[in-house]
Tab-separated table of C-alpha atoms and ligand atoms in Angstrom:
chain	number	residue	atom	x	y	z
H	10	UNK	CA	44.821	66.771	145.592
H	11	UNK	CA	42.173	65.682	144.056
H	12	UNK	CA	39.686	67.960	142.217
H	13	UNK	CA	36.045	68.660	143.108
H	14	UNK	CA	34.061	66.620	140.917
H	15	UNK	CA	30.949	68.060	139.228
H	16	UNK	CA	27.852	67.474	137.841
H	17	UNK	CA	26.336	68.885	134.737
H	18	UNK	CA	22.749	68.374	134.365
H	19	UNK	CA	21.458	69.559	131.220
H	20	UNK	CA	17.947	69.768	130.794
H	21	UNK	CA	17.651	72.385	127.130
H	22	UNK	CA	17.368	75.675	126.643
H	23	UNK	CA	18.790	78.250	124.431
H	24	UNK	CA	22.454	77.363	125.672
H	25	UNK	CA	22.140	74.186	123.674
H	26	UNK	CA	19.876	75.131	120.832
H	27	UNK	CA	20.139	75.484	117.282
H	28	UNK	CA	18.139	77.007	114.334
H	29	UNK	CA	15.630	74.960	112.052
H	30	UNK	CA	17.234	74.910	108.957
H	31	UNK	CA	13.709	74.629	107.835
H	32	UNK	CA	11.425	77.200	110.734
H	33	UNK	CA	14.182	79.195	111.258
H	34	UNK	CA	12.891	78.820	114.802
H	35	UNK	CA	15.398	77.522	117.966
H	36	UNK	CA	14.710	73.886	119.486
H	37	UNK	CA	17.024	72.068	121.687
H	38	UNK	CA	19.499	69.621	120.306
H	39	UNK	CA	21.612	66.710	121.615
H	40	UNK	CA	23.771	67.705	124.474
H	41	UNK	CA	27.348	65.852	123.303
H	42	UNK	CA	27.285	68.763	120.941
H	43	UNK	CA	27.205	70.918	123.342
H	44	UNK	CA	30.321	69.715	124.958
H	45	UNK	CA	32.448	69.607	121.822
H	46	UNK	CA	31.422	73.474	121.828
H	47	UNK	CA	33.609	74.069	125.089
H	48	UNK	CA	36.500	72.533	124.520
H	49	UNK	CA	37.897	75.182	127.108
H	50	UNK	CA	35.848	72.899	130.178
H	51	UNK	CA	38.692	70.261	129.824
H	52	UNK	CA	41.234	73.161	131.093
H	53	UNK	CA	39.017	73.847	134.577
H	54	UNK	CA	40.356	71.727	137.631
H	55	UNK	CA	37.795	69.741	138.410
H	56	UNK	CA	36.023	66.607	137.452
H	57	UNK	CA	33.222	67.103	135.141
H	58	UNK	CA	30.363	64.381	134.574
H	59	UNK	CA	27.370	64.648	132.251
H	60	UNK	CA	23.844	63.816	132.050
H	61	UNK	CA	20.678	64.940	130.313
H	62	UNK	CA	17.363	64.858	129.867
H	63	UNK	CA	16.558	62.220	127.204
H	64	UNK	CA	14.568	64.844	125.731
H	65	UNK	CA	16.139	68.987	125.926
H	66	UNK	CA	13.247	70.821	126.816
H	67	UNK	CA	12.571	74.442	126.237
H	68	UNK	CA	12.175	75.970	129.511
H	69	UNK	CA	8.652	76.909	128.790
H	70	UNK	CA	7.500	73.112	128.994
H	71	UNK	CA	9.018	72.877	132.666
H	72	UNK	CA	6.806	71.763	135.108
H	73	UNK	CA	6.756	70.146	138.627
H	74	UNK	CA	7.269	66.566	137.185
H	75	UNK	CA	10.576	67.837	135.696
H	76	UNK	CA	11.479	69.347	139.078
H	77	UNK	CA	11.379	66.073	140.359
H	78	UNK	CA	13.320	64.546	138.177
H	79	UNK	CA	16.486	66.762	138.263
H	80	UNK	CA	15.934	66.687	142.359
H	81	UNK	CA	16.094	62.784	141.739
H	82	UNK	CA	19.287	63.642	139.715
H	83	UNK	CA	20.776	65.453	142.681
H	84	UNK	CA	19.686	63.054	144.892
H	85	UNK	CA	21.008	60.022	143.641
H	86	UNK	CA	24.286	61.387	142.724
H	87	UNK	CA	24.409	63.750	146.051
H	88	UNK	CA	27.426	61.746	148.168
H	89	UNK	CA	29.317	61.463	144.567
H	90	UNK	CA	29.811	64.800	143.491
H	91	UNK	CA	30.961	68.105	145.256
H	92	UNK	CA	28.409	70.346	143.232
H	93	UNK	CA	25.969	70.379	140.816
H	94	UNK	CA	25.370	72.855	137.580
H	95	UNK	CA	22.155	72.440	135.867
H	96	UNK	CA	21.855	74.154	131.999
H	97	UNK	CA	18.069	75.610	131.784
H	98	UNK	CA	16.276	77.664	129.592
H	99	UNK	CA	16.024	81.363	131.210
H	100	UNK	CA	12.603	81.687	130.874
H	101	UNK	CA	11.329	79.875	133.679
H	102	UNK	CA	14.691	79.326	135.743
H	103	UNK	CA	13.903	81.331	138.813
H	104	UNK	CA	10.783	79.070	138.859
H	105	UNK	CA	12.987	75.910	138.829
H	106	UNK	CA	15.135	77.605	141.223
H	107	UNK	CA	12.776	78.412	143.574
H	108	UNK	CA	11.222	75.357	143.677
H	109	UNK	CA	14.339	72.885	144.326
H	110	UNK	CA	15.458	75.078	147.293
H	111	UNK	CA	12.569	74.134	149.088
H	112	UNK	CA	12.676	70.637	147.986
H	113	UNK	CA	16.257	70.145	148.678
H	114	UNK	CA	16.114	70.642	152.721
H	115	UNK	CA	19.413	70.576	154.440
H	116	UNK	CA	21.627	71.405	151.176
H	117	UNK	CA	25.194	71.534	152.349
H	118	UNK	CA	26.726	71.911	148.399
H	119	UNK	CA	26.104	74.174	145.854
H	120	UNK	CA	23.224	73.318	143.182
H	121	UNK	CA	24.012	76.095	140.334
H	122	UNK	CA	21.253	77.020	137.579
H	123	UNK	CA	22.575	78.626	134.536
H	124	UNK	CA	21.877	79.167	130.969
H	125	UNK	CA	22.238	81.845	127.619
H	126	UNK	CA	20.492	84.157	125.939
H	127	UNK	CA	22.257	82.557	123.110
H	128	UNK	CA	23.121	79.633	121.594
H	129	UNK	CA	26.797	78.244	122.550
H	130	UNK	CA	27.366	78.311	119.195
H	131	UNK	CA	26.606	81.913	117.990
H	132	UNK	CA	29.317	84.081	117.660
H	133	UNK	CA	28.543	86.532	120.271
H	134	UNK	CA	27.019	83.953	122.971
H	135	UNK	CA	26.943	84.594	126.300
H	136	UNK	CA	27.063	80.600	126.807
H	137	UNK	CA	30.643	80.112	127.555
H	138	UNK	CA	31.170	82.380	130.314
H	139	UNK	CA	27.975	81.281	131.745
H	140	UNK	CA	28.826	78.022	132.023
H	141	UNK	CA	33.071	78.513	133.147
H	142	UNK	CA	31.976	80.502	135.485
H	143	UNK	CA	28.827	78.263	136.990
H	144	UNK	CA	31.263	74.760	137.158
H	145	UNK	CA	34.275	77.301	138.933
H	146	UNK	CA	31.538	78.760	141.284
H	147	UNK	CA	30.368	74.836	142.587
H	148	UNK	CA	33.583	74.070	142.431
H	149	UNK	CA	35.119	76.637	144.970
H	150	UNK	CA	36.025	74.831	148.587
H	151	UNK	CA	37.659	76.179	151.952
H	152	UNK	CA	39.082	73.172	153.764
H	153	UNK	CA	37.535	70.568	151.385
H	154	UNK	CA	33.912	71.622	152.069
H	155	UNK	CA	32.146	73.484	149.559
H	156	UNK	CA	31.969	77.042	149.921
H	157	UNK	CA	28.211	77.358	148.404
H	158	UNK	CA	25.850	75.416	149.852
H	159	UNK	CA	22.585	76.146	148.877
H	160	UNK	CA	20.478	76.805	145.409
H	161	UNK	CA	22.099	79.097	142.997
H	162	UNK	CA	21.581	81.427	139.620
H	163	UNK	CA	24.425	82.705	137.771
H	164	UNK	CA	24.112	84.750	134.905
H	165	UNK	CA	26.500	87.310	133.372
H	166	UNK	CA	28.900	87.823	135.805
H	167	UNK	CA	26.545	87.634	139.023
H	168	UNK	CA	25.705	84.506	141.267
H	169	UNK	CA	21.947	85.292	143.097
H	170	UNK	CA	20.255	83.555	145.380
H	171	UNK	CA	17.965	81.125	143.180
H	172	UNK	CA	15.011	81.600	145.034
H	173	UNK	CA	15.582	85.574	145.371
H	174	UNK	CA	15.413	85.702	141.172
H	175	UNK	CA	13.245	86.772	138.670
H	176	UNK	CA	13.792	87.110	134.774
H	177	UNK	CA	13.465	90.818	134.064
H	178	UNK	CA	14.858	90.874	130.264
H	179	UNK	CA	14.022	88.981	127.431
H	180	UNK	CA	17.167	90.651	125.041
H	181	UNK	CA	19.775	91.917	127.478
H	182	UNK	CA	22.159	89.380	128.448
H	183	UNK	CA	21.831	90.650	131.986
H	184	UNK	CA	18.504	88.506	132.003
H	185	UNK	CA	17.412	88.517	136.039
H	186	UNK	CA	17.678	90.304	139.068
H	187	UNK	CA	17.446	89.591	142.552
H	188	UNK	CA	15.940	93.140	143.712
H	189	UNK	CA	15.251	91.813	147.499
H	190	UNK	CA	18.592	90.319	148.205
H	191	UNK	CA	22.293	91.001	147.042
H	192	UNK	CA	24.464	88.788	145.137
H	193	UNK	CA	26.049	86.233	146.423
H	194	UNK	CA	29.131	86.332	143.990
H	195	UNK	CA	30.497	88.503	141.236
H	196	UNK	CA	32.895	87.356	138.595
H	197	UNK	CA	35.242	90.024	137.400
H	198	UNK	CA	39.407	89.796	137.213
H	199	UNK	CA	38.539	87.737	140.363
H	200	UNK	CA	35.535	85.596	141.613
H	201	UNK	CA	34.312	87.969	144.859
H	202	UNK	CA	32.245	85.574	147.108
H	203	UNK	CA	29.863	87.799	149.418
H	204	UNK	CA	30.481	85.715	151.989
H	205	UNK	CA	28.644	87.824	154.639
H	206	UNK	CA	25.390	87.186	152.096
H	207	UNK	CA	25.879	83.244	151.786
H	208	UNK	CA	23.490	80.621	153.601
H	209	UNK	CA	25.068	79.078	156.482
H	210	UNK	CA	25.040	75.068	156.887
H	211	UNK	CA	22.648	74.174	159.952
H	212	UNK	CA	24.617	74.008	162.784
H	213	UNK	CA	24.020	70.337	163.499
H	214	UNK	CA	24.410	67.637	160.746
H	215	UNK	CA	21.127	67.448	159.356
H	216	UNK	CA	20.242	64.601	157.016
H	217	UNK	CA	20.125	65.849	153.313
H	218	UNK	CA	16.009	65.312	152.423
H	219	UNK	CA	14.532	65.567	149.089
H	220	UNK	CA	10.757	66.817	149.248
H	221	UNK	CA	8.876	65.483	145.772
H	222	UNK	CA	5.404	66.143	146.849
H	223	UNK	CA	4.169	69.405	145.373
H	224	UNK	CA	0.406	70.821	144.950
H	225	UNK	CA	0.095	72.808	141.822
H	226	UNK	CA	-3.886	73.819	142.228
H	227	UNK	CA	-2.952	76.991	143.089
H	228	UNK	CA	-4.657	80.260	141.305
H	229	UNK	CA	-2.116	83.198	141.154
H	230	UNK	CA	-4.208	86.632	140.642
H	231	UNK	CA	-2.579	89.895	139.717
H	232	UNK	CA	-5.282	92.727	140.771
H	233	UNK	CA	-5.487	95.483	138.390
H	234	UNK	CA	-8.393	98.625	138.414
H	235	UNK	CA	-11.154	96.978	136.691
H	236	UNK	CA	-10.633	93.450	137.642
H	237	UNK	CA	-14.342	91.607	136.805
H	238	UNK	CA	-15.979	90.073	139.966
H	239	UNK	CA	-17.175	87.586	137.181
H	240	UNK	CA	-13.854	86.228	136.441
H	241	UNK	CA	-12.589	86.469	140.127
H	242	UNK	CA	-15.476	84.430	141.083
H	243	UNK	CA	-15.308	81.691	139.471
H	244	UNK	CA	-11.363	81.016	140.100
H	245	UNK	CA	-11.916	81.312	143.544
H	246	UNK	CA	-15.209	78.891	142.507
H	247	UNK	CA	-12.469	76.301	140.614
H	248	UNK	CA	-13.127	72.615	141.869
H	249	UNK	CA	-9.910	71.299	143.443
H	250	UNK	CA	-8.482	74.796	144.442
H	251	UNK	CA	-6.053	74.486	146.993
H	252	UNK	CA	-4.214	77.892	147.558
H	253	UNK	CA	-4.267	81.087	146.386
H	254	UNK	CA	-1.625	83.846	145.655
H	255	UNK	CA	-2.700	87.455	144.938
H	256	UNK	CA	-0.219	90.176	143.628
H	257	UNK	CA	-1.485	92.623	145.291
H	258	UNK	CA	-0.650	96.620	144.691
H	259	UNK	CA	2.538	98.541	146.528
H	260	UNK	CA	2.914	97.600	150.138
H	261	UNK	CA	-0.099	95.027	149.814
H	262	UNK	CA	-3.023	96.826	149.429
H	263	UNK	CA	-6.106	96.145	147.469
H	264	UNK	CA	-9.409	97.183	146.446
H	265	UNK	CA	-11.707	97.300	149.423
H	266	UNK	CA	-14.880	97.048	147.457
H	267	UNK	CA	-17.480	95.081	149.257
H	268	UNK	CA	-17.802	92.049	146.608
H	269	UNK	CA	-13.972	91.136	146.463
H	270	UNK	CA	-13.669	91.659	150.486
H	271	UNK	CA	-16.464	88.631	150.554
H	272	UNK	CA	-15.021	86.619	148.241
H	273	UNK	CA	-11.684	86.442	150.421
H	274	UNK	CA	-13.452	85.955	153.638
H	275	UNK	CA	-15.713	82.986	151.529
H	276	UNK	CA	-12.228	81.235	150.464
H	277	UNK	CA	-10.889	81.662	154.262
H	278	UNK	CA	-13.830	80.204	155.778
H	279	UNK	CA	-13.363	77.316	153.190
H	280	UNK	CA	-9.948	77.188	154.913
H	281	UNK	CA	-8.038	78.078	151.675
H	282	UNK	CA	-5.024	79.579	152.048
H	283	UNK	CA	-4.136	83.130	150.474
H	284	UNK	CA	-1.398	84.410	150.067
H	285	UNK	CA	-0.575	88.111	149.994
H	286	UNK	CA	2.803	89.402	147.459
H	287	UNK	CA	3.344	92.388	145.729
H	288	UNK	CA	3.546	92.791	142.496
H	289	UNK	CA	6.173	95.581	142.542
H	290	UNK	CA	9.355	94.624	141.517
H	291	UNK	CA	11.027	95.306	145.025
H	292	UNK	CA	10.077	95.524	148.312
H	293	UNK	CA	7.711	94.220	150.469
H	294	UNK	CA	4.233	93.641	151.822
H	295	UNK	CA	3.283	95.233	155.182
H	296	UNK	CA	-0.133	94.380	155.768
H	297	UNK	CA	-1.880	97.217	158.081
H	298	UNK	CA	0.158	99.738	157.074
H	299	UNK	CA	-2.430	100.992	154.803
H	300	UNK	CA	-6.401	101.142	155.455
H	301	UNK	CA	-6.758	99.341	152.212
H	302	UNK	CA	-4.669	96.176	153.631
H	303	UNK	CA	-5.767	96.111	157.308
H	304	UNK	CA	-8.513	94.100	156.310
H	305	UNK	CA	-6.756	91.718	154.539
H	306	UNK	CA	-5.184	90.910	157.894
H	307	UNK	CA	-8.393	90.611	159.397
H	308	UNK	CA	-9.679	87.930	157.116
H	309	UNK	CA	-6.095	85.956	157.848
H	310	UNK	CA	-4.051	86.527	154.790
H	311	UNK	CA	-0.685	85.576	155.045
H	312	UNK	CA	2.017	87.733	154.108
H	313	UNK	CA	4.412	87.077	151.321
H	314	UNK	CA	6.893	89.614	152.751
H	315	UNK	CA	8.956	90.243	150.248
H	316	UNK	CA	9.055	87.207	148.317
H	317	UNK	CA	8.948	86.806	144.367
H	318	UNK	CA	6.225	85.581	143.230
H	319	UNK	CA	8.337	82.754	141.673
H	320	UNK	CA	9.497	82.164	145.279
H	321	UNK	CA	6.100	82.061	146.792
H	322	UNK	CA	4.515	79.861	143.903
H	323	UNK	CA	6.698	77.309	145.239
H	324	UNK	CA	6.611	77.733	148.388
H	325	UNK	CA	2.819	77.488	148.456
H	326	UNK	CA	3.349	74.382	146.030
H	327	UNK	CA	5.739	72.898	148.578
H	328	UNK	CA	3.988	73.201	152.129
H	329	UNK	CA	0.752	72.199	150.922
H	330	UNK	CA	0.865	68.692	150.644
H	331	UNK	CA	2.617	68.763	154.619
H	332	UNK	CA	-0.972	68.657	155.664
H	333	UNK	CA	-0.474	71.648	157.823
H	334	UNK	CA	-3.281	73.125	159.772
H	335	UNK	CA	-4.563	76.794	158.740
H	336	UNK	CA	-2.351	78.088	161.048
H	337	UNK	CA	0.659	76.187	160.844
H	338	UNK	CA	0.672	76.536	157.516
H	339	UNK	CA	0.424	80.523	158.057
H	340	UNK	CA	3.113	80.246	160.674
H	341	UNK	CA	5.394	77.946	158.209
H	342	UNK	CA	4.868	80.301	154.894
H	343	UNK	CA	5.738	84.015	156.817
H	344	UNK	CA	9.216	82.136	158.195
H	345	UNK	CA	12.259	82.095	156.403
H	346	UNK	CA	12.732	78.375	155.458
H	347	UNK	CA	15.489	78.807	152.651
H	348	UNK	CA	16.547	82.679	152.627
H	349	UNK	CA	14.098	82.927	150.317
H	350	UNK	CA	12.332	86.245	152.457
H	351	UNK	CA	13.433	88.580	154.684
H	352	UNK	CA	12.435	88.051	158.344
J	404	LIG	N1	13.177	79.770	125.422
J	404	LIG	C1	14.373	79.682	125.828
J	404	LIG	C2	14.098	78.459	127.201
J	404	LIG	O1	13.643	79.160	128.635
J	404	LIG	C3	14.897	80.854	126.493
J	404	LIG	C4	16.650	80.570	126.888
J	404	LIG	O2	16.840	79.731	126.741
J	404	LIG	O3	17.076	81.484	127.628
J	404	LIG	O4	14.106	77.721	127.141
């Protein structure tokens, strides 16, 4: 029996960091050292190959160019491997997981992101479990076919759908949450996969497509009581603005002050897509439920439903370059494309 082939892609993050002797700050170090520190990897029943960013980064420096780099590594190795594990800093891991989910269309293999809160060399590290189980998850097969066929994020005994996650804790090992979607798998004495929650492969065999064009001229606005008209005006008037995401209150509610609504009406006339997502960690936008969101519906604001901020941003980055009419863009955005929203 041949073992599943897994490609480990190292981008950086705490998992492979060491303390700088002079400054005491954590910085990324050479990937080969990482593997030397986990001899257990040899015990796994899979063939592991590794590839690393030339210069590993702290994920706070992540950007769409690096997303394309990761997507191209997967594209170039797609037929050669059964699964992919991406080692990534936890700070922006949910953004990368969300972006990759849109960039990798008709994905039929697992792409699992993981990292850790403590470096692999630390005595109390969470890195080993996260890495080893992520590889096991990526290697899961049923009748010689991968069990997971989507972008997942594994952290602290749980596998989540990547585009449903958010980093919620800077200190706890349980650093991520997926409040609007259940875990895909849980690691205890056994690795328990919740099959009913996995993304199904499309019935017809569709070609794997990698989308590399992403638009990042987007404003992300979080409303707060007393938000300044002048500052919002300058954001809406920013040259090159292609889209706006508004984090509203509760079920998608906002101030109904005239200046605010007029700003939105003007942007709608300029055909700038505007997305309404909630600043609550869980739950969904429901425009029209309250008077304070009815106006938004009339203006043509797009509902982000129960998307996370990370998923809303990357979905808009992915859809904007497609050249869709405002109506088609609204339809596409409000549709569930990769399991990112509850339809
Ligand atoms: N600052 C680190 C990063 O995101 C934190 C981590 O890896 O958990 O790269």
